[in-house]
Amino acid sequence: MLKAVILIGGPLKGTRFRPLSLDIPKPLFPVAGLPLIQHHIEACIAVTNLKEILIIGFYPVTQLQQFINDMQSQYKVIIKYLQEFTALGTAGGLYHFRDQIRSGSPDAFFVLNGDVCADFPLTELYEFHRERSLTSLMTVMSTEATRQQSLNFGCMVVDKTTQEVTHYVEKPSSYVSTSINCGIYVFSLKIFNFMGETFNIKQEEYYKNDNGNVNKDAGYLQLEQDILTPLAGTGKILALQTTNWWSQLKTANSAIYANRHYLGLYKQKHPERLATGKKAEQCTIIADVHIDPSATIDSTAVIGPNVSIGPDVVIEAGVRIKESIILDSAFIGERSLILHSIIGRNSRVGKWARVEGTPSDPDPNKPFAKMENPKLFNNDGRLNPSITILGCSVSVPSETILLNSIVLPNKELSRSIKNEIIL
Amino acid sequence: MGNEGGMRALILVGGYGTRLRPLTLSRPKPLVEFANKPILLHQVEALVKVGVTEVILAVSYRAEQMEQELTVEAEKLGVNMIFSHETEPLGTAGPIALARDHIKKSDKPFFVLNSDIICDFPFQKLIDFHKAHGKEGTIVVTKVEEPSKYGVVVYDDKKCIESFVEKPQEFISNKINAGLYVLNPSVINRIELRPTSIEKEVFPSMAKDNELYAFELEGFWMDVGQPKDFLTGMCLYLKHLRNSNQDKLYSGPGVIGNVLVDSTAKIGKSCQIGPNVTIGPGVVIEDGVCIKRSTVLRDAVIRSNTWLENCIIGWKCSVGQWVRMEGNTVLGEDVIVKDETYINGGQVLPHKNIGDSVRTPQIIM
């Protein structure tokens, strides 16, 4: 029997995902028509003999309960939300809920960071780990990055023949390796012994040193610095390199990128989720597009590629949408153009409006390039070009242009906006 | 001095019309259509109505296309058109001296017009005024809001001009020279055949002799020599049409305000055209297009769901679907704008293919 843990953090995390995370927890932000971590859940339930999924974070239960109920009824495995009393770090949460994870004695458990998106090769990862589980405590999924970008990730030196991780540094300041940690792991239960030792040492230090970090809880443990780094070189961590698509989802920019890739994955796995233009939605579709069945779309609209349209959205005549996410109950007035943008829940775009952003996709000319997560502002203090984001219940007047701008929720705009953040 | 036929008019066309590029790269400025009629013909038609029988165009370059086309138009109007070529630029007064033989064929007063001026050309009133005061010359003056940008004309209660003041810092008058004059043939004796300015040299000396009067223009006036003013002038002209000749304006579904549409243009469904739009002959506007305060010249195609404001779309251009253009964008002849692009203040040279958005005003070579 197998289990999986999805680490989702809490409301103080994911600030770079604002304003989209202002009214919906980031793990529930819809990408390709599904809440972000539902893609994790689907990857987990595809693994044979996986019986339980535990979601760990410090969001209030009320924000996740409906989602957990929906998931529980949709999939035939046990899905639970375990709320940390405070931010315990990526390993602290695992250790805190170790009894829940250990109960029923699973052969192993997966751990998935909630803010990555990928074509998760979980079965492959488990098979690899199982064959080597006599000596190893964990297997990390790794992927290749560019030399320059590797510094933004956890870097691993991996022995080519044994695939042991011989050295691990989280976000090094100088080059270590182009093999990076994907935030996707499989653990043997024995890992809790090592976590326990580490936990005890940390506790002692915490109470011994008056100058300890008072902002962090005594049980605060980070998987990367507190577990991976010390275990590297002991022969107890292995790495499995994948060439599948993988990306972090830190900023709103990456939601458009993730949307495109998840839609692409539907072609093989869930073709029924892709719009064809032949069924209820009679408009022109340029693949890949996901349209919720409850959306109303005029037959003269042209949608795609890489567009997701949420429930109860209304799209009028002559609208063009490309590389964008339209969230539930949004309204797009006739003849408008939406390009590289996210339209928030309940927002309204008038007629002949142009809502346009600039994508920051991985450099297609560099092999293994990852999504850049540029800072919001450049060195001159000006806004870097980014996708355009409308928070929820924003209204855009007819005939205006919104270019590379971010509009916070509940704003009624009265003019065109270029390269601005509207509070 | 003879008395041959009717009155003469001299129109100062001058050079290449660089201020109205990129349009003038394809067509001489006098032939660029303003409200669906070449700029120059607005003036010539008004001149013919008051009995002008010969129009002399003072040009500083040879343009066979212009000469041929204008000769054809002149024949239709029953007016004789003469091209007076300067071998070197002669300023605003020199061309008058150069054309002296033509002008002196008649002893009637003659008109001198700057070719970029659009107004409702009240030439009959102007002649009557000129004859009434009986002096050598009359300058048409028009009221402006910010006289400090111009040279102003100072005159007395009887409209006798006292002086000209360049860019006055303190307010002395809000009347400026409108670029339209009536002069007696005797004025030619005041002008030497050399590069010289009528405003700076000839008029001040006439004013000194109390030989120059000001005729106050009522109604609109615009120098349409550059794109921004071309569009402003179009708005004023269409408003004037609304008041004077409403039947010429277009009315149909989706039309807002003053709109001029050639009868051979096609407009699709669910469009919003206007206010202040001119659509030329053979233009095709597809469904769901919104156009405001713009001129679309002959044979251009605007594809569906596109939005235009403050644009001049050149002849035979093709503007794609879901395009947004604004900010005094001027497309030269035969420019192709790809679907979904955004052009803000672009000046696009002829025969260009625009595939990427132009988000800040610039010239596209």
mmCIF file of N, CA and C in Angstrom, chain B residues 288-354:
data_model
loop_
_atom_site.group_PDB
_atom_site.id
_atom_site.type_symbol
_atom_site.label_atom_id
_atom_site.label_comp_id
_atom_site.label_asym_id
_atom_site.label_seq_id
_atom_site.Cartn_x
_atom_site.Cartn_y
_atom_site.Cartn_z
ATOM 1 N N GLY B 288 -18.440 43.951 -37.404
ATOM 2 C CA GLY B 288 -17.986 44.168 -36.024
ATOM 3 C C GLY B 288 -16.798 45.086 -35.879
ATOM 4 N N VAL B 289 -16.654 46.035 -36.803
ATOM 5 C CA VAL B 289 -15.520 46.963 -36.730
ATOM 6 C C VAL B 289 -15.987 48.266 -36.066
ATOM 7 N N CYS B 290 -15.115 48.848 -35.254
ATOM 8 C CA CYS B 290 -15.406 50.142 -34.622
ATOM 9 C C CYS B 290 -14.372 51.150 -35.109
ATOM 10 N N ILE B 291 -14.830 52.243 -35.711
ATOM 11 C CA ILE B 291 -13.898 53.280 -36.196
ATOM 12 C C ILE B 291 -14.356 54.638 -35.680
ATOM 13 N N LYS B 292 -13.425 55.363 -35.076
ATOM 14 C CA LYS B 292 -13.728 56.696 -34.558
ATOM 15 C C LYS B 292 -12.639 57.662 -35.011
ATOM 16 N N ARG B 293 -13.060 58.866 -35.369
ATOM 17 C CA ARG B 293 -12.137 59.966 -35.661
ATOM 18 C C ARG B 293 -10.966 59.526 -36.542
ATOM 19 N N SER B 294 -11.310 58.960 -37.695
ATOM 20 C CA SER B 294 -10.272 58.442 -38.586
ATOM 21 C C SER B 294 -10.664 58.639 -40.033
ATOM 22 N N THR B 295 -9.645 58.578 -40.899
ATOM 23 C CA THR B 295 -9.872 58.582 -42.328
ATOM 24 C C THR B 295 -9.370 57.267 -42.904
ATOM 25 N N VAL B 296 -10.210 56.611 -43.691
ATOM 26 C CA VAL B 296 -9.790 55.385 -44.365
ATOM 27 C C VAL B 296 -9.784 55.700 -45.861
ATOM 28 N N LEU B 297 -8.621 55.625 -46.476
ATOM 29 C CA LEU B 297 -8.498 56.029 -47.874
ATOM 30 C C LEU B 297 -8.857 54.883 -48.827
ATOM 31 N N ARG B 298 -8.984 55.223 -50.087
ATOM 32 C CA ARG B 298 -9.469 54.353 -51.163
ATOM 33 C C ARG B 298 -8.939 52.911 -51.108
ATOM 34 N N ASP B 299 -9.848 51.961 -51.312
ATOM 35 C CA ASP B 299 -9.521 50.544 -51.498
ATOM 36 C C ASP B 299 -8.847 49.864 -50.299
ATOM 37 N N ALA B 300 -8.892 50.468 -49.131
ATOM 38 C CA ALA B 300 -8.371 49.788 -47.944
ATOM 39 C C ALA B 300 -9.391 48.757 -47.451
ATOM 40 N N VAL B 301 -8.899 47.746 -46.739
ATOM 41 C CA VAL B 301 -9.768 46.719 -46.175
ATOM 42 C C VAL B 301 -9.546 46.679 -44.664
ATOM 43 N N ILE B 302 -10.632 46.781 -43.895
ATOM 44 C CA ILE B 302 -10.532 46.665 -42.436
ATOM 45 C C ILE B 302 -11.275 45.386 -42.062
ATOM 46 N N ARG B 303 -10.545 44.414 -41.529
ATOM 47 C CA ARG B 303 -11.171 43.121 -41.251
ATOM 48 C C ARG B 303 -11.914 43.133 -39.915
ATOM 49 N N SER B 304 -12.672 42.070 -39.677
ATOM 50 C CA SER B 304 -13.674 42.111 -38.608
ATOM 51 C C SER B 304 -13.088 42.306 -37.206
ATOM 52 N N ASN B 305 -13.908 42.905 -36.359
ATOM 53 C CA ASN B 305 -13.661 43.072 -34.922
ATOM 54 C C ASN B 305 -12.497 43.996 -34.594
ATOM 55 N N THR B 306 -12.086 44.775 -35.565
ATOM 56 C CA THR B 306 -10.966 45.694 -35.345
ATOM 57 C C THR B 306 -11.470 47.032 -34.806
ATOM 58 N N TRP B 307 -10.610 47.717 -34.075
ATOM 59 C CA TRP B 307 -10.964 48.988 -33.414
ATOM 60 C C TRP B 307 -9.950 50.053 -33.804
ATOM 61 N N LEU B 308 -10.438 51.164 -34.382
ATOM 62 C CA LEU B 308 -9.539 52.228 -34.835
ATOM 63 C C LEU B 308 -9.981 53.570 -34.256
ATOM 64 N N GLU B 309 -9.021 54.338 -33.776
ATOM 65 C CA GLU B 309 -9.323 55.705 -33.342
ATOM 66 C C GLU B 309 -8.113 56.570 -33.666
ATOM 67 N N ASN B 310 -8.374 57.778 -34.187
ATOM 68 C CA ASN B 310 -7.295 58.707 -34.549
ATOM 69 C C ASN B 310 -6.278 58.079 -35.491
ATOM 70 N N CYS B 311 -6.755 57.551 -36.599
ATOM 71 C CA CYS B 311 -5.865 56.916 -37.566
ATOM 72 C C CYS B 311 -6.123 57.477 -38.963
ATOM 73 N N ILE B 312 -5.064 57.449 -39.779
ATOM 74 C CA ILE B 312 -5.260 57.633 -41.217
ATOM 75 C C ILE B 312 -4.781 56.338 -41.862
ATOM 76 N N ILE B 313 -5.691 55.667 -42.531
ATOM 77 C CA ILE B 313 -5.368 54.387 -43.147
ATOM 78 C C ILE B 313 -5.157 54.649 -44.639
ATOM 79 N N GLY B 314 -3.942 54.386 -45.115
ATOM 80 C CA GLY B 314 -3.586 54.702 -46.496
ATOM 81 C C GLY B 314 -4.292 53.821 -47.522
ATOM 82 N N TRP B 315 -4.118 54.216 -48.777
ATOM 83 C CA TRP B 315 -4.748 53.517 -49.891
ATOM 84 C C TRP B 315 -4.325 52.042 -49.912
ATOM 85 N N LYS B 316 -5.298 51.170 -50.195
ATOM 86 C CA LYS B 316 -5.046 49.730 -50.400
ATOM 87 C C LYS B 316 -4.452 49.023 -49.180
ATOM 88 N N CYS B 317 -4.546 49.621 -48.009
ATOM 89 C CA CYS B 317 -4.032 48.928 -46.823
ATOM 90 C C CYS B 317 -4.946 47.768 -46.469
ATOM 91 N N SER B 318 -4.374 46.790 -45.769
ATOM 92 C CA SER B 318 -5.178 45.698 -45.267
ATOM 93 C C SER B 318 -4.926 45.570 -43.773
ATOM 94 N N VAL B 319 -5.945 45.850 -42.999
ATOM 95 C CA VAL B 319 -5.813 45.800 -41.536
ATOM 96 C C VAL B 319 -6.543 44.553 -41.051
ATOM 97 N N GLY B 320 -5.821 43.695 -40.316
ATOM 98 C CA GLY B 320 -6.346 42.376 -39.929
ATOM 99 C C GLY B 320 -7.458 42.425 -38.895
ATOM 100 N N GLN B 321 -7.818 41.238 -38.406
ATOM 101 C CA GLN B 321 -8.887 41.110 -37.417
ATOM 102 C C GLN B 321 -8.353 41.401 -36.019
ATOM 103 N N TRP B 322 -9.208 41.902 -35.171
ATOM 104 C CA TRP B 322 -8.871 42.183 -33.762
ATOM 105 C C TRP B 322 -7.619 43.042 -33.641
ATOM 106 N N VAL B 323 -7.482 43.972 -34.583
ATOM 107 C CA VAL B 323 -6.369 44.918 -34.491
ATOM 108 C C VAL B 323 -6.859 46.132 -33.709
ATOM 109 N N ARG B 324 -5.957 46.743 -32.952
ATOM 110 C CA ARG B 324 -6.282 48.010 -32.297
ATOM 111 C C ARG B 324 -5.248 49.032 -32.743
ATOM 112 N N MET B 325 -5.736 50.140 -33.327
ATOM 113 C CA MET B 325 -4.808 51.188 -33.747
ATOM 114 C C MET B 325 -5.320 52.518 -33.230
ATOM 115 N N GLU B 326 -4.394 53.342 -32.731
ATOM 116 C CA GLU B 326 -4.797 54.622 -32.150
ATOM 117 C C GLU B 326 -3.612 55.574 -32.134
ATOM 118 N N GLY B 327 -3.802 56.745 -31.537
ATOM 119 C CA GLY B 327 -2.697 57.675 -31.292
ATOM 120 C C GLY B 327 -2.094 58.278 -32.546
ATOM 121 N N ASN B 328 -2.936 58.772 -33.471
ATOM 122 C CA ASN B 328 -2.447 59.370 -34.713
ATOM 123 C C ASN B 328 -1.562 58.423 -35.509
ATOM 124 N N THR B 329 -1.982 57.193 -35.596
ATOM 125 C CA THR B 329 -1.286 56.220 -36.443
ATOM 126 C C THR B 329 -1.587 56.541 -37.904
ATOM 127 N N VAL B 330 -0.538 56.549 -38.726
ATOM 128 C CA VAL B 330 -0.722 56.765 -40.158
ATOM 129 C C VAL B 330 -0.114 55.591 -40.910
ATOM 130 N N LEU B 331 -0.922 54.922 -41.691
ATOM 131 C CA LEU B 331 -0.411 53.840 -42.525
ATOM 132 C C LEU B 331 -0.226 54.380 -43.933
ATOM 133 N N GLY B 332 0.972 54.219 -44.479
ATOM 134 C CA GLY B 332 1.204 54.582 -45.868
ATOM 135 C C GLY B 332 0.451 53.627 -46.785
ATOM 136 N N GLU B 333 0.672 53.796 -48.090
ATOM 137 C CA GLU B 333 -0.051 52.992 -49.068
ATOM 138 C C GLU B 333 0.295 51.504 -48.939
ATOM 139 N N ASP B 334 -0.711 50.638 -49.101
ATOM 140 C CA ASP B 334 -0.503 49.194 -49.211
ATOM 141 C C ASP B 334 0.254 48.608 -48.017
ATOM 142 N N VAL B 335 -0.090 49.024 -46.823
ATOM 143 C CA VAL B 335 0.510 48.426 -45.621
ATOM 144 C C VAL B 335 -0.398 47.282 -45.167
ATOM 145 N N ILE B 336 0.224 46.190 -44.744
ATOM 146 C CA ILE B 336 -0.555 45.063 -44.234
ATOM 147 C C ILE B 336 -0.325 44.951 -42.732
ATOM 148 N N VAL B 337 -1.404 45.007 -41.973
ATOM 149 C CA VAL B 337 -1.295 44.871 -40.520
ATOM 150 C C VAL B 337 -1.887 43.518 -40.142
ATOM 151 N N LYS B 338 -1.068 42.697 -39.517
ATOM 152 C CA LYS B 338 -1.507 41.331 -39.187
ATOM 153 C C LYS B 338 -2.559 41.305 -38.093
ATOM 154 N N ASP B 339 -3.302 40.217 -38.038
ATOM 155 C CA ASP B 339 -4.347 40.025 -37.027
ATOM 156 C C ASP B 339 -3.802 40.274 -35.620
ATOM 157 N N GLU B 340 -4.631 40.848 -34.790
ATOM 158 C CA GLU B 340 -4.406 40.911 -33.339
ATOM 159 C C GLU B 340 -3.254 41.826 -32.906
ATOM 160 N N THR B 341 -2.746 42.639 -33.827
ATOM 161 C CA THR B 341 -1.660 43.520 -33.411
ATOM 162 C C THR B 341 -2.222 44.829 -32.863
ATOM 163 N N TYR B 342 -1.366 45.541 -32.149
ATOM 164 C CA TYR B 342 -1.732 46.814 -31.532
ATOM 165 C C TYR B 342 -0.748 47.859 -32.033
ATOM 166 N N ILE B 343 -1.247 48.922 -32.628
ATOM 167 C CA ILE B 343 -0.355 49.976 -33.118
ATOM 168 C C ILE B 343 -0.773 51.301 -32.496
ATOM 169 N N ASN B 344 0.152 51.898 -31.771
ATOM 170 C CA ASN B 344 -0.113 53.149 -31.068
ATOM 171 C C ASN B 344 0.844 54.202 -31.622
ATOM 172 N N GLY B 345 0.298 55.159 -32.376
ATOM 173 C CA GLY B 345 1.133 56.239 -32.893
ATOM 174 C C GLY B 345 2.215 55.790 -33.847
ATOM 175 N N GLY B 346 1.928 54.796 -34.645
ATOM 176 C CA GLY B 346 2.914 54.330 -35.621
ATOM 177 C C GLY B 346 2.788 55.115 -36.915
ATOM 178 N N GLN B 347 3.930 55.485 -37.499
ATOM 179 C CA GLN B 347 3.906 56.052 -38.843
ATOM 180 C C GLN B 347 4.575 55.023 -39.731
ATOM 181 N N VAL B 348 3.777 54.368 -40.554
ATOM 182 C CA VAL B 348 4.252 53.191 -41.259
ATOM 183 C C VAL B 348 4.453 53.527 -42.729
ATOM 184 N N LEU B 349 5.649 53.305 -43.217
ATOM 185 C CA LEU B 349 5.952 53.619 -44.609
ATOM 186 C C LEU B 349 5.258 52.643 -45.564
ATOM 187 N N PRO B 350 5.080 53.041 -46.832
ATOM 188 C CA PRO B 350 4.300 52.221 -47.756
ATOM 189 C C PRO B 350 4.841 50.794 -47.891
ATOM 190 N N HIS B 351 3.937 49.884 -48.219
ATOM 191 C CA HIS B 351 4.252 48.490 -48.561
ATOM 192 C C HIS B 351 4.888 47.708 -47.414
ATOM 193 N N LYS B 352 4.687 48.130 -46.167
ATOM 194 C CA LYS B 352 5.242 47.386 -45.036
ATOM 195 C C LYS B 352 4.249 46.334 -44.589
ATOM 196 N N ASN B 353 4.815 45.295 -43.969
ATOM 197 C CA ASN B 353 4.047 44.224 -43.383
ATOM 198 C C ASN B 353 4.247 44.291 -41.881
ATOM 199 N N ILE B 354 3.203 44.576 -41.118
ATOM 200 C CA ILE B 354 3.387 44.717 -39.673
ATOM 201 C C ILE B 354 2.884 43.455 -38.977
#
